[in-house]
Amino acid sequence: MDEKGISEEELFAELCSFSDADTNFKKVFSSMCTIPHPVAVAAQQQFSLSNIGDPGLFRGTCEMEAEVIRMSASMLNHPDPKSAFGHLTSGGTESNIEAVLHMKNRFFSSGFNSGFNSDSDSDSNSGFNSDSNSNSDFNSNSFQSRLNLILPKTAHFSFEKIANLLGIELKKAEIDSNFRVIPESMESLINENTIGLIGIAGSTEFGECDPIEELSEIAVKHKLPLHIDAAFGGFIYPFLDSCSNSDIHSNIHGDAHSNHRSNVRFAFDLPGVTSVSVDPHKMGLSVIPAGILIFRDESVLGSSLDKIKVKTPYLTSKYQSTLTGTRPGSSVAAAYAVMKHLGAEGYRKNVSYCMDLVNHFQKELEKIGLKPCIFPRINIVAVSIGSGINETADYEKTEKIRAQLLEKYGWNVSATKTIPALRFVLMPHVTKEDISALIFDLGKLLQETD
Ligand code: 0PR
């Protein structure tokens, strides 16, 4: 840092040049975040000094956090929202880390995977001595490396970080033609070293929801915790109108039966679901950073909470049991503000706006002879532009078109890795005019390329 500071005028001129280099979301179809609601921004500013890592100093913010958890639990169909247990995090990654950390601790404290029937999977028990129920074994690296977490192949890359961080193996279950996990594949991977299951409600690449009802049954049967990653879908499914995309779907796919998107069951109304992660900073229209992690109640954690609880003698609280220490009260205030201000009605309008964009997007795509790879149940649309004959060539073409859309026309679009396809996230900052302009440019590029 320089010895002498610069004037405010100079400083803000500098800041402007930095912010000019950032996106204003104008041509962004690649992000799962959006422009936050103005009430969220105002609340964030009002509570900029609040740190809920030291709750006694910020009692007001803590009250708001409790209310955000209660409102979210209710949105997630919790039968008794007051008994839900959770807190705000920095987003989906931190929520997933903490959920899996608790799974790991719970696995040890509850005496391993007690619901596992060893007859059904004798091969996978190599080297595991179920009699060695002592803490020294729990902590040895060789033991930990054999613990596993079962998740869909389509799970977000945050789980790769988690595997590394917590020393657990990821067992990836197969997906069906709609990119949803196959429950039988999940179940077949369970063994005595399984610490838990993951389901996704709103997958990053395709916006799909796994068959959570079936995963819930599997979780109950095997007495395993089931964490639902609803980072994106959590603020969508509860507000999805069953009719919003049905007409266009019938036209495109000639299939009027598979268009039910209402009543997607993915959360606490299913008995096997132990925790859910949902991000206000995505479709919750709040500011960055804001995630919410909710457990059904404190008891599902067993003694895991005690394991991560640390004494905090010089703070206003006796213990801290969150992963991070200092936590931004401003994010709590922002989430509280936007949820209270919009209410379910406001979020329903938001989702309806996005689904209207999806309808428009499909109509525009048709004009250039394209259609989505799968029926877009929420506001993520994947579109294959390759021949479907040579996968490598299709990936190359997809990447080339994606890059040209940015270089020639300034459109930010992403590509999927599960299959070669362009991926468009139709967030609230997008307009129908943007979509028409983007598809027009895409059509031109494809003509030039063919
Ligand atoms: N779970 C799911 C299903 C996600 O899609 C994501 C992030 C996460 C967890 C992790 O969330 P955090 O990034 O909040 O920790 N999905 C986006 C992605 O990876 C995050 C994102 C958002 C990236 C906006 C870029 C961007 O501009 O694409």
XYZ file of C-alpha atoms and ligand atoms in Angstrom:
478
model
C 0.000 0.000 0.000
C 1.149 3.543 -0.636
C 2.222 5.719 2.292
C -0.288 8.436 1.456
C -3.909 7.724 0.641
C -5.737 9.084 -2.397
C -8.678 11.488 -2.330
C -12.248 10.167 -2.355
C -12.726 11.681 -5.790
C -9.719 9.909 -7.186
C -10.674 6.712 -5.427
C -14.212 6.566 -6.794
C -13.017 7.376 -10.282
C -10.735 4.371 -9.940
C -13.524 2.197 -8.584
C -15.703 3.175 -11.535
C -13.080 2.012 -13.967
C -12.994 -1.342 -12.164
C -16.758 -1.684 -12.071
C -16.938 -0.756 -15.766
C -14.828 -3.816 -16.447
C -17.369 -5.985 -14.587
C -20.592 -7.178 -16.133
C -23.869 -5.378 -15.547
C -25.596 -8.671 -16.522
C -26.760 -7.146 -19.811
C -25.680 -10.028 -22.034
C -25.226 -12.734 -19.430
C -26.911 -16.111 -20.026
C -24.288 -18.121 -18.157
C -24.790 -17.059 -14.554
C -27.037 -18.543 -11.888
C -26.927 -15.217 -10.077
C -28.748 -12.066 -11.031
C -29.218 -8.405 -10.168
C -30.373 -8.375 -6.545
C -33.676 -6.818 -5.562
C -33.228 -3.161 -4.431
C -34.605 -3.894 -0.936
C -31.887 -6.509 -0.497
C -29.195 -4.034 -1.485
C -30.577 -1.369 0.879
C -30.782 -3.834 3.788
C -27.255 -5.051 3.067
C -26.009 -1.509 3.374
C -27.983 -0.848 6.560
C -26.443 -3.881 8.282
C -22.937 -3.610 6.870
C -21.344 -3.680 10.341
C -23.236 -6.714 11.589
C -21.329 -9.915 12.386
C -23.483 -12.834 13.481
C -20.351 -14.723 14.434
C -20.630 -12.713 17.651
C -24.386 -13.005 18.203
C -24.639 -11.172 21.511
C -23.584 -7.943 19.839
C -26.061 -8.334 17.005
C -29.212 -9.646 18.620
C -31.439 -7.979 16.053
C -29.670 -9.638 13.149
C -29.819 -12.994 14.945
C -33.563 -12.603 15.283
C -33.735 -11.974 11.551
C -31.612 -15.052 10.861
C -34.001 -17.208 12.884
C -36.912 -15.781 10.897
C -35.150 -16.421 7.559
C -34.622 -20.034 8.617
C -38.273 -20.364 9.646
C -39.539 -18.779 6.396
C -37.224 -20.977 4.338
C -38.247 -24.135 6.209
C -41.856 -23.271 5.522
C -41.051 -22.673 1.823
C -39.357 -26.086 1.857
C -42.535 -27.751 3.154
C -41.243 -28.427 6.625
C -44.085 -29.933 8.692
C -43.028 -27.820 11.686
C -40.858 -24.890 10.477
C -40.120 -23.754 14.043
C -38.254 -26.965 14.778
C -36.009 -26.587 11.710
C -32.372 -25.967 12.574
C -30.053 -23.962 10.358
C -28.124 -20.846 9.560
C -26.953 -18.660 6.725
C -23.781 -19.525 4.860
C -21.805 -17.957 2.049
C -23.594 -20.067 -0.562
C -24.092 -23.534 -1.985
C -20.499 -24.676 -1.573
C -20.264 -23.892 2.130
C -23.722 -25.367 2.765
C -22.759 -28.596 1.005
C -19.452 -28.787 2.903
C -21.184 -28.409 6.234
C -23.954 -30.877 5.393
C -21.400 -33.527 4.415
C -19.180 -32.764 7.415
C -22.152 -33.527 9.655
C -22.821 -36.728 7.720
C -19.255 -37.813 8.375
C -19.405 -36.990 12.081
C -22.807 -38.600 12.428
C -21.501 -41.758 10.744
C -18.885 -42.117 13.476
C -21.086 -41.153 16.380
C -23.967 -43.420 15.365
C -21.743 -46.457 15.015
C -21.200 -46.486 11.234
C -23.876 -47.139 8.677
C -26.225 -49.021 10.941
C -28.855 -49.417 8.237
C -26.556 -51.286 5.912
C -27.339 -54.921 5.310
C -23.975 -56.482 4.571
C -25.570 -59.412 2.688
C -26.446 -57.110 -0.157
C -22.889 -55.972 -0.844
C -20.160 -58.263 0.298
C -17.446 -57.151 -2.161
C -17.250 -53.551 -1.109
C -16.251 -54.366 2.453
C -12.612 -54.994 1.638
C -10.415 -54.087 4.554
C -13.159 -52.713 6.756
C -13.222 -54.201 10.210
C -16.599 -53.453 11.728
C -15.399 -54.567 15.151
C -12.825 -51.798 15.294
C -15.236 -49.337 16.763
C -12.636 -47.149 18.398
C -11.853 -43.501 17.911
C -8.306 -44.125 16.807
C -9.668 -45.970 13.776
C -12.103 -43.173 12.999
C -9.299 -40.725 12.735
C -6.850 -42.722 10.726
C -6.445 -41.553 7.141
C -6.683 -45.033 5.730
C -10.097 -45.442 7.348
C -11.346 -42.049 6.229
C -10.304 -42.646 2.648
C -12.747 -45.523 2.514
C -15.750 -43.497 3.614
C -18.019 -42.656 0.739
C -20.765 -40.276 -0.279
C -23.270 -41.287 -2.952
C -24.378 -38.588 -5.343
C -25.705 -38.137 -8.882
C -23.155 -37.827 -11.684
C -24.641 -34.407 -12.344
C -23.811 -33.008 -8.889
C -22.104 -29.614 -8.672
C -18.297 -29.480 -8.608
C -18.383 -28.299 -4.999
C -18.598 -31.979 -4.048
C -15.178 -32.569 -5.617
C -13.797 -29.994 -3.187
C -15.655 -31.673 -0.334
C -14.198 -35.081 -1.192
C -10.733 -33.572 -1.074
C -11.339 -31.572 2.086
C -13.008 -34.329 4.101
C -11.071 -37.254 2.661
C -14.092 -39.143 1.398
C -14.736 -41.022 -1.807
C -17.467 -39.880 -4.173
C -19.567 -42.659 -5.643
C -21.353 -41.236 -8.638
C -24.692 -42.756 -9.578
C -25.891 -43.093 -13.161
C -28.405 -40.736 -14.698
C -31.312 -41.368 -17.076
C -31.987 -39.766 -20.456
C -33.412 -36.699 -18.690
C -30.202 -36.287 -16.673
C -31.916 -37.305 -13.440
C -30.283 -39.786 -11.141
C -31.454 -43.391 -11.339
C -32.515 -44.369 -7.788
C -31.549 -48.031 -8.285
C -28.059 -46.916 -9.240
C -27.833 -44.824 -6.037
C -29.010 -47.751 -3.926
C -26.638 -50.230 -5.547
C -23.666 -48.096 -4.467
C -24.526 -48.115 -0.753
C -22.198 -50.062 1.480
C -21.180 -50.043 5.149
C -18.842 -47.101 4.568
C -21.534 -44.862 3.120
C -22.023 -41.693 5.129
C -24.994 -40.315 3.215
C -26.820 -39.553 0.003
C -27.135 -36.404 -2.097
C -30.068 -35.420 -4.314
C -30.234 -32.358 -6.556
C -33.200 -30.071 -6.979
C -32.193 -27.863 -9.887
C -29.016 -29.285 -11.373
C -26.350 -26.834 -12.483
C -26.135 -28.003 -16.090
C -29.716 -28.963 -16.943
C -31.952 -27.596 -14.185
C -33.273 -31.063 -13.474
C -34.697 -32.364 -10.236
C -33.731 -35.864 -9.174
C -36.527 -38.240 -8.125
C -36.221 -37.151 -4.503
C -39.283 -39.126 -3.350
C -37.526 -42.337 -4.295
C -34.229 -41.176 -2.820
C -36.088 -40.389 0.385
C -37.410 -43.960 0.542
C -33.898 -45.317 0.017
C -32.544 -43.047 2.740
C -35.186 -44.204 5.211
C -34.656 -47.849 4.312
C -30.883 -47.639 4.822
C -31.077 -45.168 7.741
C -28.840 -42.734 5.871
C -28.972 -38.943 5.885
C -30.159 -37.393 2.616
C -28.996 -33.868 1.776
C -30.773 -32.019 -1.013
C -28.745 -29.508 -2.987
C -31.477 -27.026 -3.907
C -29.024 -24.137 -4.204
C -30.709 -23.133 -7.455
C -34.099 -24.883 -7.400
C -35.055 -24.074 -3.816
C -36.468 -20.681 -4.759
C -38.077 -22.106 -7.929
C -39.970 -25.363 -7.374
C -42.184 -24.056 -4.562
C -43.367 -21.279 -6.884
C -43.637 -23.111 -10.186
C -46.979 -22.929 -11.899
C -47.974 -26.252 -13.459
C -49.231 -24.624 -16.685
C -46.488 -22.137 -17.424
C -44.576 -24.130 -20.000
C -47.131 -26.743 -21.031
C -48.438 -25.321 -24.330
C -45.091 -24.895 -25.949
C -44.004 -28.255 -24.621
C -46.943 -30.031 -26.232
C -46.135 -28.286 -29.511
C -42.484 -29.148 -29.531
C -42.541 -32.646 -28.136
C -46.077 -33.718 -29.025
C -46.361 -35.044 -25.513
C -48.936 -33.452 -23.307
C -48.504 -35.829 -20.403
C -45.009 -35.234 -19.145
C -45.356 -31.518 -18.582
C -46.274 -31.538 -14.924
C -43.887 -29.333 -13.101
C -46.071 -28.388 -10.204
C -45.911 -30.166 -6.863
C -42.298 -31.161 -7.332
C -41.517 -32.884 -4.058
C -37.936 -32.350 -3.032
C -37.808 -31.118 0.534
C -38.902 -31.672 4.129
C -42.338 -33.103 3.307
C -40.391 -36.247 2.380
C -39.424 -38.121 5.536
C -35.960 -39.179 4.364
C -34.743 -35.650 3.673
C -32.501 -34.582 6.546
C -31.075 -31.328 5.177
C -31.619 -28.873 2.345
C -29.394 -26.145 0.935
C -30.951 -23.181 -0.867
C -29.266 -19.974 -2.038
C -30.826 -16.527 -1.681
C -28.051 -15.198 -3.930
C -29.333 -17.222 -6.870
C -33.100 -17.301 -7.564
C -33.744 -15.817 -4.112
C -32.938 -12.396 -5.625
C -30.711 -11.444 -2.718
C -27.146 -10.191 -2.545
C -23.925 -12.179 -2.703
C -22.927 -13.986 -0.486
C -25.974 -15.792 0.836
C -26.712 -19.462 1.278
C -29.089 -21.195 3.660
C -28.466 -24.596 5.196
C -31.377 -26.185 7.029
C -31.566 -29.452 8.929
C -34.922 -31.049 9.722
C -34.166 -30.472 13.404
C -31.167 -30.451 15.668
C -31.579 -34.124 16.564
C -30.710 -35.346 13.030
C -27.168 -34.189 13.688
C -26.726 -36.590 16.589
C -23.607 -35.613 18.478
C -22.021 -34.129 15.360
C -22.795 -30.617 16.494
C -20.815 -31.223 19.679
C -17.910 -32.383 17.551
C -17.634 -29.133 15.641
C -18.693 -26.916 18.535
C -15.824 -24.860 19.875
C -15.690 -22.790 23.029
C -15.563 -19.080 22.326
C -14.572 -17.627 25.695
C -13.951 -14.060 24.536
C -17.136 -13.739 22.441
C -20.670 -12.989 23.548
C -21.659 -16.612 22.896
C -20.271 -19.616 24.754
C -19.857 -21.773 21.643
C -19.665 -21.543 17.908
C -20.801 -24.458 15.806
C -20.753 -22.991 12.311
C -17.986 -23.721 9.843
C -16.959 -20.093 9.500
C -16.402 -17.597 12.303
C -17.297 -14.078 11.261
C -20.495 -14.186 9.228
C -22.034 -11.232 7.399
C -25.191 -10.013 9.101
C -25.707 -7.861 6.014
C -26.503 -11.019 4.025
C -29.023 -12.067 6.653
C -30.694 -8.663 6.538
C -30.774 -8.723 2.732
C -32.366 -12.189 2.594
C -34.850 -11.203 5.297
C -35.748 -8.018 3.429
C -36.362 -9.575 0.054
C -38.287 -12.587 1.413
C -40.531 -10.392 3.546
C -41.015 -7.832 0.795
C -41.783 -10.220 -2.058
C -43.586 -12.936 -0.146
C -44.570 -16.148 -1.950
C -46.596 -14.066 -4.388
C -43.521 -12.104 -5.462
C -41.407 -15.213 -5.934
C -44.232 -16.824 -7.909
C -44.203 -13.790 -10.234
C -40.440 -14.033 -10.536
C -40.527 -17.715 -11.478
C -43.422 -17.111 -13.834
C -41.432 -14.339 -15.556
C -38.484 -16.690 -16.013
C -40.687 -19.506 -17.356
C -42.218 -17.060 -19.791
C -38.687 -16.381 -20.981
C -38.212 -20.132 -21.394
C -41.317 -20.312 -23.605
C -40.092 -17.400 -25.688
C -36.638 -18.941 -25.905
C -38.040 -22.183 -27.298
C -40.118 -20.347 -29.917
C -37.076 -18.372 -31.040
C -34.945 -21.519 -31.148
C -37.492 -23.173 -33.424
C -37.030 -20.326 -35.900
C -33.416 -21.397 -36.417
C -34.281 -25.093 -36.469
C -33.143 -25.915 -32.928
C -34.839 -27.275 -29.835
C -33.775 -27.984 -26.248
C -32.058 -31.307 -25.528
C -34.620 -32.008 -22.834
C -37.825 -30.285 -21.885
C -36.735 -27.349 -19.722
C -38.595 -27.801 -16.463
C -37.051 -24.686 -15.001
C -35.140 -21.727 -16.426
C -32.066 -23.563 -17.679
C -32.094 -24.623 -21.325
C -29.491 -26.903 -22.902
C -29.302 -26.948 -26.696
C -27.251 -29.334 -28.831
C -25.882 -27.769 -31.982
C -23.745 -30.699 -33.150
C -24.535 -33.448 -35.636
C -24.934 -36.069 -32.914
C -22.614 -38.399 -34.881
C -19.172 -37.544 -33.551
C -19.083 -36.472 -29.915
C -15.590 -34.971 -30.030
C -16.500 -32.888 -33.068
C -19.704 -31.809 -31.335
C -17.808 -30.647 -28.237
C -15.405 -28.707 -30.477
C -18.209 -27.073 -32.430
C -20.072 -26.179 -29.236
C -16.975 -24.597 -27.759
C -16.246 -22.713 -30.983
C -19.761 -21.273 -31.185
C -19.756 -20.436 -27.474
C -16.481 -18.533 -27.894
C -17.701 -16.742 -31.037
C -20.933 -15.678 -29.380
C -18.778 -13.875 -26.838
C -16.054 -12.552 -29.110
C -18.240 -11.374 -31.991
C -21.408 -10.359 -30.184
C -20.626 -10.122 -26.461
C -23.053 -12.901 -25.361
C -21.970 -14.856 -22.292
C -23.203 -18.409 -22.726
C -21.810 -21.582 -21.182
C -21.506 -25.166 -22.345
C -22.351 -28.431 -20.607
C -19.783 -31.136 -20.031
C -22.123 -34.128 -19.618
C -23.092 -33.828 -23.287
C -21.976 -31.329 -25.943
C -24.560 -28.570 -25.633
C -24.847 -24.840 -25.181
C -26.382 -23.908 -21.842
C -28.568 -20.878 -21.286
C -29.676 -19.732 -17.830
C -32.695 -17.458 -18.170
C -32.427 -15.329 -15.066
C -34.662 -12.393 -14.105
C -32.223 -9.878 -15.620
C -32.836 -11.371 -19.088
C -35.505 -9.902 -21.390
C -37.369 -11.351 -24.368
C -35.598 -8.788 -26.555
C -32.231 -10.090 -25.347
C -33.328 -13.628 -26.222
C -34.453 -12.710 -29.724
C -31.193 -10.857 -30.372
C -29.082 -13.719 -29.015
C -30.859 -16.388 -31.051
C -30.590 -14.224 -34.159
C -26.806 -13.999 -33.664
C -26.590 -17.713 -32.914
C -28.486 -18.464 -36.135
C -26.031 -16.342 -38.128
C -23.014 -18.048 -36.564
C -24.424 -21.511 -37.231
C -25.075 -20.651 -40.881
C -21.522 -19.369 -41.279
C -20.147 -22.505 -39.621
C -22.138 -25.101 -41.605
N -25.054 -26.430 -5.949
C -25.546 -26.153 -7.172
C -26.645 -26.993 -7.731
C -25.003 -25.084 -7.898
O -25.449 -24.819 -9.131
C -23.975 -24.309 -7.326
C -23.349 -23.140 -8.009
C -23.518 -24.648 -6.038
C -24.080 -25.715 -5.378
C -22.425 -23.848 -5.372
O -22.891 -22.605 -5.068
P -21.921 -21.373 -4.724
O -21.174 -21.047 -5.989
O -22.871 -20.331 -4.303
O -21.034 -21.804 -3.638
N -23.683 -22.889 -9.278
C -23.096 -21.835 -10.064
C -22.071 -22.432 -11.000
O -21.134 -23.095 -10.553
C -22.462 -20.726 -9.275
C -22.234 -19.526 -10.124
C -23.114 -18.483 -10.121
C -21.127 -19.444 -10.942
C -22.887 -17.362 -10.903
C -20.928 -18.340 -11.733
C -21.803 -17.303 -11.734
O -21.603 -16.188 -12.511
O -22.242 -22.253 -12.201
